[in-house]
Coordinates of C-alpha atoms in Angstrom, one line a residue:
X1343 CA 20.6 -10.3 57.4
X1344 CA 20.4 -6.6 58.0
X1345 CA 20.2 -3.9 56.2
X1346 CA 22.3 -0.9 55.8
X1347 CA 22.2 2.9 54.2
X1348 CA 25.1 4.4 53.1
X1349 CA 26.0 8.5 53.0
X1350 CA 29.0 10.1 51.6
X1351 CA 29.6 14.1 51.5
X1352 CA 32.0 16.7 50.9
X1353 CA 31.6 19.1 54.7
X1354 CA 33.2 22.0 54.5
X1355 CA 36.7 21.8 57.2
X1356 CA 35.2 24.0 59.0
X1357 CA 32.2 23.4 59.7
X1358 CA 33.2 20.0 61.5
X1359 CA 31.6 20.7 64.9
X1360 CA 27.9 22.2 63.2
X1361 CA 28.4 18.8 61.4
X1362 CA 29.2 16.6 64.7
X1363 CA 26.2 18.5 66.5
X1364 CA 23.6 17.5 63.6
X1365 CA 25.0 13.6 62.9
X1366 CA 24.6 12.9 66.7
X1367 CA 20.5 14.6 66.9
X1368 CA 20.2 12.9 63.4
X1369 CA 21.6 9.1 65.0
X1370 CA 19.4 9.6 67.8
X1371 CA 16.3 10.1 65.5
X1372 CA 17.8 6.9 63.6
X1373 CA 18.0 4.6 66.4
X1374 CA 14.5 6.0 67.8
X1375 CA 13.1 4.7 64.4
X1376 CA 14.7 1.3 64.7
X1377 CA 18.1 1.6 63.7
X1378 CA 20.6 -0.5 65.2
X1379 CA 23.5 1.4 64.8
X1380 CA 25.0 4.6 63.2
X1381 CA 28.2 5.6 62.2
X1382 CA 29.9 9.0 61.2
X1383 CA 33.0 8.6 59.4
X1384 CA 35.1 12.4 59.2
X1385 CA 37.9 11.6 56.3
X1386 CA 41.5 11.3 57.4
X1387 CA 43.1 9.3 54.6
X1388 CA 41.1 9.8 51.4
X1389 CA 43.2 10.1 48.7
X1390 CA 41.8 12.2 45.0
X1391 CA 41.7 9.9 42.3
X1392 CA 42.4 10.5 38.6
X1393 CA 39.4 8.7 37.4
X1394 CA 37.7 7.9 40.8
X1395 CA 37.7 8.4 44.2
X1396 CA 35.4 9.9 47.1
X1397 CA 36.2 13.5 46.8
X1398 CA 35.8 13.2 42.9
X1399 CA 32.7 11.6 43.4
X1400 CA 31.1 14.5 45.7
X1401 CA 33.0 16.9 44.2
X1402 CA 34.8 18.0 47.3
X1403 CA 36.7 21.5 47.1
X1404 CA 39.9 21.7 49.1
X1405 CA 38.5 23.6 51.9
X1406 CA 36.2 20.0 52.3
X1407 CA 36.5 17.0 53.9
X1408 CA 34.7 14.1 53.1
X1409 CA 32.2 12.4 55.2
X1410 CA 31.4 8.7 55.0
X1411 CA 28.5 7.3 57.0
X1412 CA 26.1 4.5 57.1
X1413 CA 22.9 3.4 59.6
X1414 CA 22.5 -0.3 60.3
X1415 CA 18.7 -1.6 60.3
X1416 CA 17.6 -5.1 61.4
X1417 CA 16.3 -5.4 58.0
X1418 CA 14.5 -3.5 54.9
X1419 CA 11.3 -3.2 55.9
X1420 CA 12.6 -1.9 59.5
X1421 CA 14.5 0.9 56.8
X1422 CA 11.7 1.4 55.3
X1423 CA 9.4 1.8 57.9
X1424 CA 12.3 3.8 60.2
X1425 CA 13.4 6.5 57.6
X1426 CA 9.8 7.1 56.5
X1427 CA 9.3 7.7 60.3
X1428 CA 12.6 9.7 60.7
X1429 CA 11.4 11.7 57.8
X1430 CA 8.2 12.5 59.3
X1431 CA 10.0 13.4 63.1
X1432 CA 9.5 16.7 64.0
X1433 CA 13.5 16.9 64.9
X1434 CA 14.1 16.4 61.4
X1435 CA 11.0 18.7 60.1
X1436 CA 12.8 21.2 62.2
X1437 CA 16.4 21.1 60.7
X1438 CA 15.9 23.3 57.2
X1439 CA 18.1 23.4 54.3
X1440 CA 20.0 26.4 55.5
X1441 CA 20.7 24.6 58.3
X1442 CA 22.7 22.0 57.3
X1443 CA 26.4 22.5 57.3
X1444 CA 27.3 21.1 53.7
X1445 CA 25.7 20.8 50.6
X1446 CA 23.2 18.3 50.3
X1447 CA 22.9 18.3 46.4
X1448 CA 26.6 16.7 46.8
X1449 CA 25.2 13.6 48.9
X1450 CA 25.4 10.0 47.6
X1451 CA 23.3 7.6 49.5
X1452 CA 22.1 4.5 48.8
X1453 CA 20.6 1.4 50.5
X1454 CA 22.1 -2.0 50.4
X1455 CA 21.4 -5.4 51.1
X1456 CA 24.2 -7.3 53.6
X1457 CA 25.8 -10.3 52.0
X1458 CA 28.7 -11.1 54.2
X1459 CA 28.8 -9.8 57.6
X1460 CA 31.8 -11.1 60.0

């Protein structure tokens, strides 16, 4: 089964268009290193929560929108292999923290293991 990593982050409104520009170079470096797929999610219908929800989780202000996002890998070791190599691209050595168009303290990510895939 494959393997996939999952994102989620507040991006500030207005910055959607810095943030397009870097998630497309950022898939292409993905999928260079193996990933099968990459998908950029911009929130449309994500509703705050009292106790949870995605903006409470990245603490997204109201001038944010949340982002939800994932990479698909054939498998773990293709991850791991992949995102040590992303990490090591010069395309990503080249994008520096006051670059990036949201805060990336804020950022939940996580790998995960597929179980059901239809």
């Amino acid at each position: 089964m494959s393997y996939v990593d999952g994102y989620v982050i507040a991006v500030p409104t207005a910055n959607k268009d810095a943030y397009r520009k870097l998630a497309e170079a950022m898939a292409s470096n993905f999928k260079d290193h193996g990933a099968l797929s990459v998908v950029e999610s911009w929130g449309d219908d994500v509703p705050d929560g009292k106790l949870t929800s995605f903006p409470l989780a990245v603490k997204a202000g109201a001038d944010e929108t949340v982002v939800f996002s994932w990479a698909v890998w054939p498998d773990k070791a293709t991850r791991d292999a992949g995102m040590k190599a992303v990490m090591e691209d010069e395309r990503m050595q080249a994008i520096g923290p006051d670059s990036m168009p949201f805060d990336g303290q804020r950022m939940i990510f996580g790998g995960f293991e597929v179980i059901v895939e239809a």
